[in-house]
PDB file of C-alpha atoms and ligand atoms in Angstrom:
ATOM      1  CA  UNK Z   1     -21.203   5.213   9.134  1.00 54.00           C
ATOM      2  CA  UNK Z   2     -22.793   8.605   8.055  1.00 57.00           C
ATOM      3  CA  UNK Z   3     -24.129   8.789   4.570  1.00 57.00           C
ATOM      4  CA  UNK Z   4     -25.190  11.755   3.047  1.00 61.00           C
ATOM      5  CA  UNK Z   5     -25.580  10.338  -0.723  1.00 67.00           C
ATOM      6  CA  UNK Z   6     -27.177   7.208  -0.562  1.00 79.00           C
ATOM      7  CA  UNK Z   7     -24.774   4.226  -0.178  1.00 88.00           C
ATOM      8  CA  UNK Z   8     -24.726   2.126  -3.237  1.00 92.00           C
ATOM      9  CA  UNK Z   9     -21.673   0.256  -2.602  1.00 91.00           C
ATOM     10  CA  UNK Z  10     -20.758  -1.523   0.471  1.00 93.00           C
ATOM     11  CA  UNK Z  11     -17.754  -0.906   2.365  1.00 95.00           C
ATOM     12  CA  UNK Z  12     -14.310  -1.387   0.662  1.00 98.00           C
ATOM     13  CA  UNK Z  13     -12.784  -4.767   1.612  1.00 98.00           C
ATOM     14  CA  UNK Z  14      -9.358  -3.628   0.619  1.00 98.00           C
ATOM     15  CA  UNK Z  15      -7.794  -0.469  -0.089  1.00 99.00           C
ATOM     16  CA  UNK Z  16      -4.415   0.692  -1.359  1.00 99.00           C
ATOM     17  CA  UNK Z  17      -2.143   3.890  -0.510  1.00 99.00           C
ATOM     18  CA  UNK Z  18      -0.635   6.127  -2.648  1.00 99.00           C
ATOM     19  CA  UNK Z  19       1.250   7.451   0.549  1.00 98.00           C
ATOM     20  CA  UNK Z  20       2.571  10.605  -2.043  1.00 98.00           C
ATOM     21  CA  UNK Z  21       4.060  14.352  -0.673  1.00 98.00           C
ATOM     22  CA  UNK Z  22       6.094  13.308   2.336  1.00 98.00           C
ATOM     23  CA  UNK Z  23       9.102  15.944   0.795  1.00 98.00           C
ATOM     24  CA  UNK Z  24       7.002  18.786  -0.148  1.00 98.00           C
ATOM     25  CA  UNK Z  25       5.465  18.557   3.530  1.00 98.00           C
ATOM     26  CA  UNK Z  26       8.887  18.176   5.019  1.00 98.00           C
ATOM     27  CA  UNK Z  27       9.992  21.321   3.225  1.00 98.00           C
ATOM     28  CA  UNK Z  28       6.833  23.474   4.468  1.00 98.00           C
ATOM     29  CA  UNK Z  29       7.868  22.881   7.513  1.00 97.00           C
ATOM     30  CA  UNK Z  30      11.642  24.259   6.571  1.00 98.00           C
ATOM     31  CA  UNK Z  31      12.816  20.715   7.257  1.00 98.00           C
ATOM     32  CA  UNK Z  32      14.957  18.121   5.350  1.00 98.00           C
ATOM     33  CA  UNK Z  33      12.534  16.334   2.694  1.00 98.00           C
ATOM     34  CA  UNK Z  34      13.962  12.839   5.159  1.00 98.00           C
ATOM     35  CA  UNK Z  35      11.580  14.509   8.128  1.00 98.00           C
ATOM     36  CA  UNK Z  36       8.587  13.847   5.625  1.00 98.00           C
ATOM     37  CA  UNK Z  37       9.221   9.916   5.634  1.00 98.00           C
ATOM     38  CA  UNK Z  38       9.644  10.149   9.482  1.00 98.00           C
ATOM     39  CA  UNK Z  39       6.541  11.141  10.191  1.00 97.00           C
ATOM     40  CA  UNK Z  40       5.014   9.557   7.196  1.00 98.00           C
ATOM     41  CA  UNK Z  41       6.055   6.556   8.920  1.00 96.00           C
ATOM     42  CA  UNK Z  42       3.534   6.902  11.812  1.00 95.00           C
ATOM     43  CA  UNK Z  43       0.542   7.809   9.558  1.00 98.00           C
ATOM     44  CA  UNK Z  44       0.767   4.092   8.445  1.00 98.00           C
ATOM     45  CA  UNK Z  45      -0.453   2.857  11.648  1.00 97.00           C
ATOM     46  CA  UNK Z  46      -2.792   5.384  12.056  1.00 98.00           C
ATOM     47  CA  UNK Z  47      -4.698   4.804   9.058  1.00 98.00           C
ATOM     48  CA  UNK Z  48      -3.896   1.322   9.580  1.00 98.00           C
ATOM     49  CA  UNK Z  49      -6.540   0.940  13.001  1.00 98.00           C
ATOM     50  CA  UNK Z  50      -8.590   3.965  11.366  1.00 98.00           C
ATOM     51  CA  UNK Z  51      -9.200   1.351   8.465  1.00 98.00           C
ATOM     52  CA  UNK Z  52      -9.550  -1.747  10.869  1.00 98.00           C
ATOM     53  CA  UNK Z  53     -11.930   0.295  12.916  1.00 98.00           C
ATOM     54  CA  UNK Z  54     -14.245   0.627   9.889  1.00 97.00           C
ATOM     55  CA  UNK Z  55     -14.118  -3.349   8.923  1.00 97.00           C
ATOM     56  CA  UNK Z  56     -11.760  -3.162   5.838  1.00 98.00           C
ATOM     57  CA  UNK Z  57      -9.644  -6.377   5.900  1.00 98.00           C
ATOM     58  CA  UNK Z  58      -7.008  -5.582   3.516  1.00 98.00           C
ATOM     59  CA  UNK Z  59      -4.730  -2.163   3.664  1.00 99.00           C
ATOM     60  CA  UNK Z  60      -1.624  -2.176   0.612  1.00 99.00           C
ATOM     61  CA  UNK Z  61       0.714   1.149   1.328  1.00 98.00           C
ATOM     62  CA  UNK Z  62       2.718   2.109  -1.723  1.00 98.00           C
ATOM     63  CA  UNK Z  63       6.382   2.400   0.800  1.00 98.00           C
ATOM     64  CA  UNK Z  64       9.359   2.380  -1.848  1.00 98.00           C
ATOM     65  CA  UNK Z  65       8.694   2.356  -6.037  1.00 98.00           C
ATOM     66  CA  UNK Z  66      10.985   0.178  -8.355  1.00 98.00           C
ATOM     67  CA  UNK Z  67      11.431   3.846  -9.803  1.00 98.00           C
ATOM     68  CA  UNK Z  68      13.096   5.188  -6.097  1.00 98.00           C
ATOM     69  CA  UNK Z  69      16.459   3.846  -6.792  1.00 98.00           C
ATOM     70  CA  UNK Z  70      16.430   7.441  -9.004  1.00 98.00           C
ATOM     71  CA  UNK Z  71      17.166   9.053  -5.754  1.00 98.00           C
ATOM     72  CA  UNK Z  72      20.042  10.597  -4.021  1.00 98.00           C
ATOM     73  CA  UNK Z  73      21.499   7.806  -2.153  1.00 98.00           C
ATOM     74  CA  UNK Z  74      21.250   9.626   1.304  1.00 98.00           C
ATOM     75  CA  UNK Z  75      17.396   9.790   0.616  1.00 98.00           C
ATOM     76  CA  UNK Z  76      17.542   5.952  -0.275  1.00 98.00           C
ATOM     77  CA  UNK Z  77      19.507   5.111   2.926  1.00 98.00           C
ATOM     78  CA  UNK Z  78      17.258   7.087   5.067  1.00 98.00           C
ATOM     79  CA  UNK Z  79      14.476   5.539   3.640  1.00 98.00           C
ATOM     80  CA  UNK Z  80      15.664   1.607   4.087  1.00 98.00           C
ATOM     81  CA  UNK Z  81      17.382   2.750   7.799  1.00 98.00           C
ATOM     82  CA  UNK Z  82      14.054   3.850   8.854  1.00 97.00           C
ATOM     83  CA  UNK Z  83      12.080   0.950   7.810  1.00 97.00           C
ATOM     84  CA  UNK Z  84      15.290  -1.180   9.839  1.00 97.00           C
ATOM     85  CA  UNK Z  85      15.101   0.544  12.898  1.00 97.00           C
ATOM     86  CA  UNK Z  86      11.458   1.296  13.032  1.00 96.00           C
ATOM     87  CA  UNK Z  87       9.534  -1.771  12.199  1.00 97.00           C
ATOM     88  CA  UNK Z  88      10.375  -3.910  15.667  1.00 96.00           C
ATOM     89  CA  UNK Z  89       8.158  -1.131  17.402  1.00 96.00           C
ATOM     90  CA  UNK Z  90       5.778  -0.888  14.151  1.00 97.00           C
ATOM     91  CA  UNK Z  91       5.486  -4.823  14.667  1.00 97.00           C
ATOM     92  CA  UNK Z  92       5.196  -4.537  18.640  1.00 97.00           C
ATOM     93  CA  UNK Z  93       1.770  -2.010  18.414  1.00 97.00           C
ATOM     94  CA  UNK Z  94       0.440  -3.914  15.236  1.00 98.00           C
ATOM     95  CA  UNK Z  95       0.950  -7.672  16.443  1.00 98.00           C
ATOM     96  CA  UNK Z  96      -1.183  -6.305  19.535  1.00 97.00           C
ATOM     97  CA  UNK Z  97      -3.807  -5.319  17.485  1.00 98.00           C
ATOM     98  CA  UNK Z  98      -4.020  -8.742  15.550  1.00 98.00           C
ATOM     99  CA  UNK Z  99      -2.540  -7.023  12.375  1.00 98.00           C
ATOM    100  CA  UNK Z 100      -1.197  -9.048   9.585  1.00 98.00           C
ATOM    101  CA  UNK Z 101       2.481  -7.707   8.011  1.00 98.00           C
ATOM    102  CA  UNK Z 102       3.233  -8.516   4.207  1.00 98.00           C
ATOM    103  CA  UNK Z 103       5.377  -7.506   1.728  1.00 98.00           C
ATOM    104  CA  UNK Z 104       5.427  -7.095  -1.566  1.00 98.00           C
ATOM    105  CA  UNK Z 105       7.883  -6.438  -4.133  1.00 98.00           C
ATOM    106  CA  UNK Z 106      11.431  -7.642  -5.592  1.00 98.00           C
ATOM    107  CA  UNK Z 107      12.897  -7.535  -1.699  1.00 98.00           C
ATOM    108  CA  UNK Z 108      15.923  -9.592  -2.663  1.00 97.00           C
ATOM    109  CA  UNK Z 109      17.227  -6.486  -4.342  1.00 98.00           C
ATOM    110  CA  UNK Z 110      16.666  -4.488  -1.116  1.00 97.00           C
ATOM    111  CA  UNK Z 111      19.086  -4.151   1.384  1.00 97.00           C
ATOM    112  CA  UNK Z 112      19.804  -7.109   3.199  1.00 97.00           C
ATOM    113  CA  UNK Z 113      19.041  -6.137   6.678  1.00 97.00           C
ATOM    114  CA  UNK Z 114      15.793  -4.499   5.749  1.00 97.00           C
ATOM    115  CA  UNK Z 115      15.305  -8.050   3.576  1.00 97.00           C
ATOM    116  CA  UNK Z 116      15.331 -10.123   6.955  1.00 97.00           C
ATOM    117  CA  UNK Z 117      13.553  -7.537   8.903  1.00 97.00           C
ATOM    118  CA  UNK Z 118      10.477  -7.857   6.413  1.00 97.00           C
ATOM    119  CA  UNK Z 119      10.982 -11.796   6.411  1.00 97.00           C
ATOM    120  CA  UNK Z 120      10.661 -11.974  10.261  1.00 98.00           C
ATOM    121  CA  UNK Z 121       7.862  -9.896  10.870  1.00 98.00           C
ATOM    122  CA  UNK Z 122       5.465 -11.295   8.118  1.00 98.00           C
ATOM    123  CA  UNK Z 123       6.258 -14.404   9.898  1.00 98.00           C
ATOM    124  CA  UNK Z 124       5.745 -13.367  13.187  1.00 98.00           C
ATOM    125  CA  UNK Z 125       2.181 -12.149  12.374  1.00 98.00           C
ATOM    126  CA  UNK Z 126       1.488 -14.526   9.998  1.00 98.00           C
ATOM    127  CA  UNK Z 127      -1.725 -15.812  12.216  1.00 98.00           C
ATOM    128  CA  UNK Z 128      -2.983 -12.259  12.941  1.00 98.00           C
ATOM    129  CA  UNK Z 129      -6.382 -12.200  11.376  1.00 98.00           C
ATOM    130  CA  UNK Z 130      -8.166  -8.519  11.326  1.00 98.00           C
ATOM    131  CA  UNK Z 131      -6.970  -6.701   9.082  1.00 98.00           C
ATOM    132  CA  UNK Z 132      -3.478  -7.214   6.642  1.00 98.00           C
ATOM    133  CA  UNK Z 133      -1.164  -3.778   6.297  1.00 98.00           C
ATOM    134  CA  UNK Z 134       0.606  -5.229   2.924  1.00 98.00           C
ATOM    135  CA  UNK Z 135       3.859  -2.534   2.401  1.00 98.00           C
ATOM    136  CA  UNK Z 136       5.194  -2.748  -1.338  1.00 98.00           C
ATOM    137  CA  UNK Z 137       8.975  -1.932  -1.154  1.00 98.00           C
ATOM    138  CA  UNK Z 138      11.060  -2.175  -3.982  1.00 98.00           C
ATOM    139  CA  UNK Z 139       7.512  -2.676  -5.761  1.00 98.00           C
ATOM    140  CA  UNK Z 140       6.359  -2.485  -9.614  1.00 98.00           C
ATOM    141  CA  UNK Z 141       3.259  -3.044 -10.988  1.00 98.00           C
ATOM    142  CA  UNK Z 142       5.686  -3.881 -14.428  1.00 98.00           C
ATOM    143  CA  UNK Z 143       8.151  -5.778 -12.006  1.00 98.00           C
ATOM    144  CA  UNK Z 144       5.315  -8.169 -10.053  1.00 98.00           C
ATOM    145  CA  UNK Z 145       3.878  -9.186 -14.128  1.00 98.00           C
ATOM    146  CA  UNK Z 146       7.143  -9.355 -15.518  1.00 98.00           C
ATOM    147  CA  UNK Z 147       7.901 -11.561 -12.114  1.00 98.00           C
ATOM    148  CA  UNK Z 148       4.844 -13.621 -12.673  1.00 98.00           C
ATOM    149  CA  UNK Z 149       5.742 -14.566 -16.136  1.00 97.00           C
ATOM    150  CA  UNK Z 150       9.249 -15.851 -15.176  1.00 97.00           C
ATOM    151  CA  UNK Z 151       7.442 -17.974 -13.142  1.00 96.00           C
ATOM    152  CA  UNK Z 152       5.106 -19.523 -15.293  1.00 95.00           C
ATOM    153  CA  UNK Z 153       8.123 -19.987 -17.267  1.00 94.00           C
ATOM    154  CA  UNK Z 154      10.151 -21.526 -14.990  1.00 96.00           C
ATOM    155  CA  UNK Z 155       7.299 -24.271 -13.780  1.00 95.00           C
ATOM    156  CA  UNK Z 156       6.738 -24.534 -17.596  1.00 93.00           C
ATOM    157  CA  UNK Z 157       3.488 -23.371 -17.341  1.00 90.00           C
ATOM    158  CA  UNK Z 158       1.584 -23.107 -20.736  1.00 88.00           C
ATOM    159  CA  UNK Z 159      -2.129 -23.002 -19.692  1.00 90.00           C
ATOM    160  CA  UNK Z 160      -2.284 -19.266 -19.064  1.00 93.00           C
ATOM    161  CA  UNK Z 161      -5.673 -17.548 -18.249  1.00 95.00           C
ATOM    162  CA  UNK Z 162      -6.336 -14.684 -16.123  1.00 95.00           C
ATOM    163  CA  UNK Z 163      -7.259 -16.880 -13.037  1.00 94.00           C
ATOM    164  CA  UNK Z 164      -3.870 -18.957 -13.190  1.00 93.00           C
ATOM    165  CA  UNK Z 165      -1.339 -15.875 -14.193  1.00 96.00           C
ATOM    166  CA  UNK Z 166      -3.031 -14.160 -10.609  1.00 96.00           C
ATOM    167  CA  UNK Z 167      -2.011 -17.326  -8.611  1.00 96.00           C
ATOM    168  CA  UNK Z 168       1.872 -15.600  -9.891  1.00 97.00           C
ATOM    169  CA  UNK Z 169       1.334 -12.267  -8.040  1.00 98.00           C
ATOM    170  CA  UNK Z 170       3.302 -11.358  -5.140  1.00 98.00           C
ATOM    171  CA  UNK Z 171      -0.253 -11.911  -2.895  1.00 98.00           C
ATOM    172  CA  UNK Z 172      -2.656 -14.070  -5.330  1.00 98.00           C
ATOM    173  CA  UNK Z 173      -4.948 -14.551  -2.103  1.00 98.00           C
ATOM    174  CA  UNK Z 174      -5.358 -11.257  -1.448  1.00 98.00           C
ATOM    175  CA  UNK Z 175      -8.545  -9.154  -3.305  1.00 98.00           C
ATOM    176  CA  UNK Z 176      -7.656  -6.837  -5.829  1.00 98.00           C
ATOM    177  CA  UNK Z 177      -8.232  -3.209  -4.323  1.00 98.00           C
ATOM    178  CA  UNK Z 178     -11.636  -1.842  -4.091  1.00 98.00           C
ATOM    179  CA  UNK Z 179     -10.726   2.005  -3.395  1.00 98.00           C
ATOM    180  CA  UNK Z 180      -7.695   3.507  -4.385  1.00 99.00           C
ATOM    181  CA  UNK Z 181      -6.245   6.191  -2.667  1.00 99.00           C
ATOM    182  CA  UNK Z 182      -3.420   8.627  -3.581  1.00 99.00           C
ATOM    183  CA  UNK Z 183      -2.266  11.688  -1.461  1.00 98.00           C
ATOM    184  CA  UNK Z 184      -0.478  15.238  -2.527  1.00 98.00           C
ATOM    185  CA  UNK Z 185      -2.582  15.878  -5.101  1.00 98.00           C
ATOM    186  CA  UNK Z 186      -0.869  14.203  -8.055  1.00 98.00           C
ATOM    187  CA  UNK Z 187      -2.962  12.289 -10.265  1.00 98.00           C
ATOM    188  CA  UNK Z 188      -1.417   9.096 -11.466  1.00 98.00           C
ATOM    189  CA  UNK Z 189      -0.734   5.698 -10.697  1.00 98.00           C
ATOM    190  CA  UNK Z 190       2.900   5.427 -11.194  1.00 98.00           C
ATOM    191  CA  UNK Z 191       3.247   1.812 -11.408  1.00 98.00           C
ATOM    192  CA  UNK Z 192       1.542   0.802  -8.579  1.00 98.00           C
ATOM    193  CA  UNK Z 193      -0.267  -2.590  -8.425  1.00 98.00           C
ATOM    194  CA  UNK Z 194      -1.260  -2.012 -12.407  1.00 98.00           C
ATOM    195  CA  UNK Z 195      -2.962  -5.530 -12.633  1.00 98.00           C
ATOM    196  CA  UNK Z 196      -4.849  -5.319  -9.433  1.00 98.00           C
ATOM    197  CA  UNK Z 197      -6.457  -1.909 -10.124  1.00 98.00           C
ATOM    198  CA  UNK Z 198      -8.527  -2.687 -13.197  1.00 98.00           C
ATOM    199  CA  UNK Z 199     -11.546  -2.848 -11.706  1.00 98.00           C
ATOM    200  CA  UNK Z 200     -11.102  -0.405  -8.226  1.00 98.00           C
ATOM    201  CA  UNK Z 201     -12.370   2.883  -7.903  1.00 98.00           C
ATOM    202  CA  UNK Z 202      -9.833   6.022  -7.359  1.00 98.00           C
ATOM    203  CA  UNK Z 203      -9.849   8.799  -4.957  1.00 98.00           C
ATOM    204  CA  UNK Z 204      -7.022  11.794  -5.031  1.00 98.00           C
ATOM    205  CA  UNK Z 205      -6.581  13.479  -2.086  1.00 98.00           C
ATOM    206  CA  UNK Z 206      -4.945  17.131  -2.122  1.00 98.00           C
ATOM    207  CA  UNK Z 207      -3.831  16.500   1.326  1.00 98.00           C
ATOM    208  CA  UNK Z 208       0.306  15.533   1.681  1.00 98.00           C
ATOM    209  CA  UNK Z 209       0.899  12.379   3.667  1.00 98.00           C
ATOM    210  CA  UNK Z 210       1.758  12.789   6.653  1.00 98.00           C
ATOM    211  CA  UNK Z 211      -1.550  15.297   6.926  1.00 98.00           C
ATOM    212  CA  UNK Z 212      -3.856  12.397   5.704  1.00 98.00           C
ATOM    213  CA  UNK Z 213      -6.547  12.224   8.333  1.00 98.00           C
ATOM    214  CA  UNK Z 214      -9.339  10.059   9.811  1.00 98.00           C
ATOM    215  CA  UNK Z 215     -11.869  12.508   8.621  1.00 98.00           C
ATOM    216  CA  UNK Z 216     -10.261  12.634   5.389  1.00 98.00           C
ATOM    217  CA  UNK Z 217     -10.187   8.558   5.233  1.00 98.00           C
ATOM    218  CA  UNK Z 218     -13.933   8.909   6.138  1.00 98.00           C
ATOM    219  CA  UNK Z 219     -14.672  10.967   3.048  1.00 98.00           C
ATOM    220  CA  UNK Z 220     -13.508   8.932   0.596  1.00 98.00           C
ATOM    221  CA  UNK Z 221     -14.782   5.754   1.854  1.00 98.00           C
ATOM    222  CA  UNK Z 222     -18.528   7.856   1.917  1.00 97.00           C
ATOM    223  CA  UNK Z 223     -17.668   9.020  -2.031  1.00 97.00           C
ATOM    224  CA  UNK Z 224     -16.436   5.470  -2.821  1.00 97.00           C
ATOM    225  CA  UNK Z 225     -20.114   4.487  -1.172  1.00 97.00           C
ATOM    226  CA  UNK Z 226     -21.843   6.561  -3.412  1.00 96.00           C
ATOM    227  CA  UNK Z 227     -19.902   5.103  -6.735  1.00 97.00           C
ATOM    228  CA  UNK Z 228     -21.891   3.366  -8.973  1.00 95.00           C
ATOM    229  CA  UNK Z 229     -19.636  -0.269  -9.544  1.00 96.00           C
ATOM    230  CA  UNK Z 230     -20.559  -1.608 -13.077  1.00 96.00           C
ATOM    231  CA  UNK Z 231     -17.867  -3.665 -14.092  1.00 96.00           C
ATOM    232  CA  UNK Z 232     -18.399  -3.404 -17.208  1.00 97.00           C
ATOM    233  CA  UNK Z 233     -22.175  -5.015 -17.303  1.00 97.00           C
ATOM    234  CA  UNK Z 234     -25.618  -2.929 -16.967  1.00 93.00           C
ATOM    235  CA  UNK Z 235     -28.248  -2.288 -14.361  1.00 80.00           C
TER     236      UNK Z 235
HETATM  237  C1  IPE A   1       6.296   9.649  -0.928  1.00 71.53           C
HETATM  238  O1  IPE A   1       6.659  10.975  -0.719  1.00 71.53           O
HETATM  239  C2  IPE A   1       7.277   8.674  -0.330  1.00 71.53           C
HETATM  240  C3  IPE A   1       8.135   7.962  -1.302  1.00 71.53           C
HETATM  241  C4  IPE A   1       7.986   7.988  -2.594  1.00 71.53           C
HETATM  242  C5  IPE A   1       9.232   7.169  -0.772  1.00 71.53           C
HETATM  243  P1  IPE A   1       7.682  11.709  -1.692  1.00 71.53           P
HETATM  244  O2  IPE A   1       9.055  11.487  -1.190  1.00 71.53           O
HETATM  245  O3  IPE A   1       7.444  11.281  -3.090  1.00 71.53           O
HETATM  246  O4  IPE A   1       7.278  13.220  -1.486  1.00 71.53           O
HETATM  247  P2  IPE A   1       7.116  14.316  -2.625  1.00 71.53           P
HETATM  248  O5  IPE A   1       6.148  13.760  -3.619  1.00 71.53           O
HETATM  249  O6  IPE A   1       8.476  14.544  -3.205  1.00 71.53           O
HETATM  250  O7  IPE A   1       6.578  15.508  -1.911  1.00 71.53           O
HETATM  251  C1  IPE A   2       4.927   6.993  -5.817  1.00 71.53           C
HETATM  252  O1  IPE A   2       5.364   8.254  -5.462  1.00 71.53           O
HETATM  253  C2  IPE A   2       5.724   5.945  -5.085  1.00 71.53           C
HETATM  254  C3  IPE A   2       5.477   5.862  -3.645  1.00 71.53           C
HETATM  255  C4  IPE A   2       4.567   6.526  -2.985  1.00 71.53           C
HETATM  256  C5  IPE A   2       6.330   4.926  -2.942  1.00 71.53           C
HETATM  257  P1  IPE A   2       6.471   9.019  -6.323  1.00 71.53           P
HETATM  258  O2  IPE A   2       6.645  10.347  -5.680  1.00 71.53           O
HETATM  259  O3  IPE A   2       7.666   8.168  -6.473  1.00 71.53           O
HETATM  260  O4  IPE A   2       5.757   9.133  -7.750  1.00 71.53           O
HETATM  261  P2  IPE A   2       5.989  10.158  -8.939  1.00 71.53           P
HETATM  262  O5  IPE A   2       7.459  10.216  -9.206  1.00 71.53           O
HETATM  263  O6  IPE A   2       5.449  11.468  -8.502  1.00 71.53           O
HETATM  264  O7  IPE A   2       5.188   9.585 -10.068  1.00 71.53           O
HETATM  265 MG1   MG A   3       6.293  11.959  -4.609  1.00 71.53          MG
END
């Protein structure tokens, strides 16, 4: 890549989407805030290959909050139809370019059609082995710790440290998030992988979602470059 700072930090491994501003694009265009998660729809594979193309192995996309259910319903419906009718042609481009589909979040709570839909095609790429688009539906970061510590529970698990309560996430194999990035401007997390981010660096992109571009991608992976990673210790 291009760097005009001096890279410091090697490329991200893994980096999560705040895909944020789908209805406020929608409605500059005069359209239905539901147009917004259309199109936002086909900027996940985009930025899925522009990330693959770059050598990041993990991609986590922020698709439907544990806070979305606040909604109108035809919103929600749209939302969950979408992801139905949209993910066997999602899966068809994807698969071919040896992508990995996960899911995290409470999906039995989803609809049940959408449920299976997930369920089939994170085991029909299950051996794809470039790069991992992760979608969090029906995802907390409160939810997945809460989750984790019913689980302990229920194995009746007592010898809790912070390498054992990971191995209770929704993905324990999967690195926590080096580079953070959120879209439309707003600057919070809003309970998005809250365990997983306390080490990554943040970028927040003025750009709505379904304008996020390559170049745009680019940029923050050059600032995250330039970042200075101390965890906490000295140089
Ligand atoms: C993000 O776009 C997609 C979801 C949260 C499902 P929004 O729908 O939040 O769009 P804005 O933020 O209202 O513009
Ligand atoms: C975060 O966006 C959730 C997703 C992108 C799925 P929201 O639009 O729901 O977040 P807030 O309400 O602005 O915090
Ligand atoms: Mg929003």
């Amino acid at each position: 890549m291009m760097f005009e700072k001096k890279q410091i930090t090697s490329n991200p491994q893994h980096i999560a989407f705040i895909m944020d501003g789908n209805g406020r694009w929608a409605k500059r265009q005069g359209k239905p805030r539901t147009y917004g998660h259309y199109m936002g729809t086909y900027k996940i594979e985009d930025v899925v290959r522009w990330c693959s193309n770059i050598g990041v192995k993990y991609t986590t996309f922020y698709v439907f909050s544990t806070e979305n259910w606040k909604r109108p319903p035809e919103e929600i419906n749209f939302i969950f139809n979408l992801l139905v009718e949209k993910i066997e042609e999602f899966y068809e481009r994807m698969n071919k370019e040896n992508v990995r589909l996960r899911f995290i979040g409470r999906l039995e709570e989803v609809p049940e059609n959408a449920m299976a839909k997930c369920f089939e095609y994170e085991e029909k790429t299950k051996n794809n082995e470039k790069i991992q688009a992760i979608l969090a539906l029906n995802y907390g970061g409160r939810s997945e710790i809460v989750d984790a510590v019913k689980k302990m529970l229920d194995q009746d698990n007592r010898h809790v440290d912070e390498q054992t309560f990971r191995n209770y996430l929704y993905a324990p194999d999967v690195p926590d998030p080096d580079l953070v990035i959120r879209t439309s401007g707003e600057m919070r997390i809003s309970n998005f992988l809250l365990w997983e981010i306390a080490y990554s660096e943040f970028y927040f992109s003025n750009l709505l979602w379904p304008e996020f571009s390559e170049e745009e991608l680019k940029r923050a992976v050059e600032i995250y470059q330039g970042r200075d990673r101390r965890f906490g210790g000295i140089k």
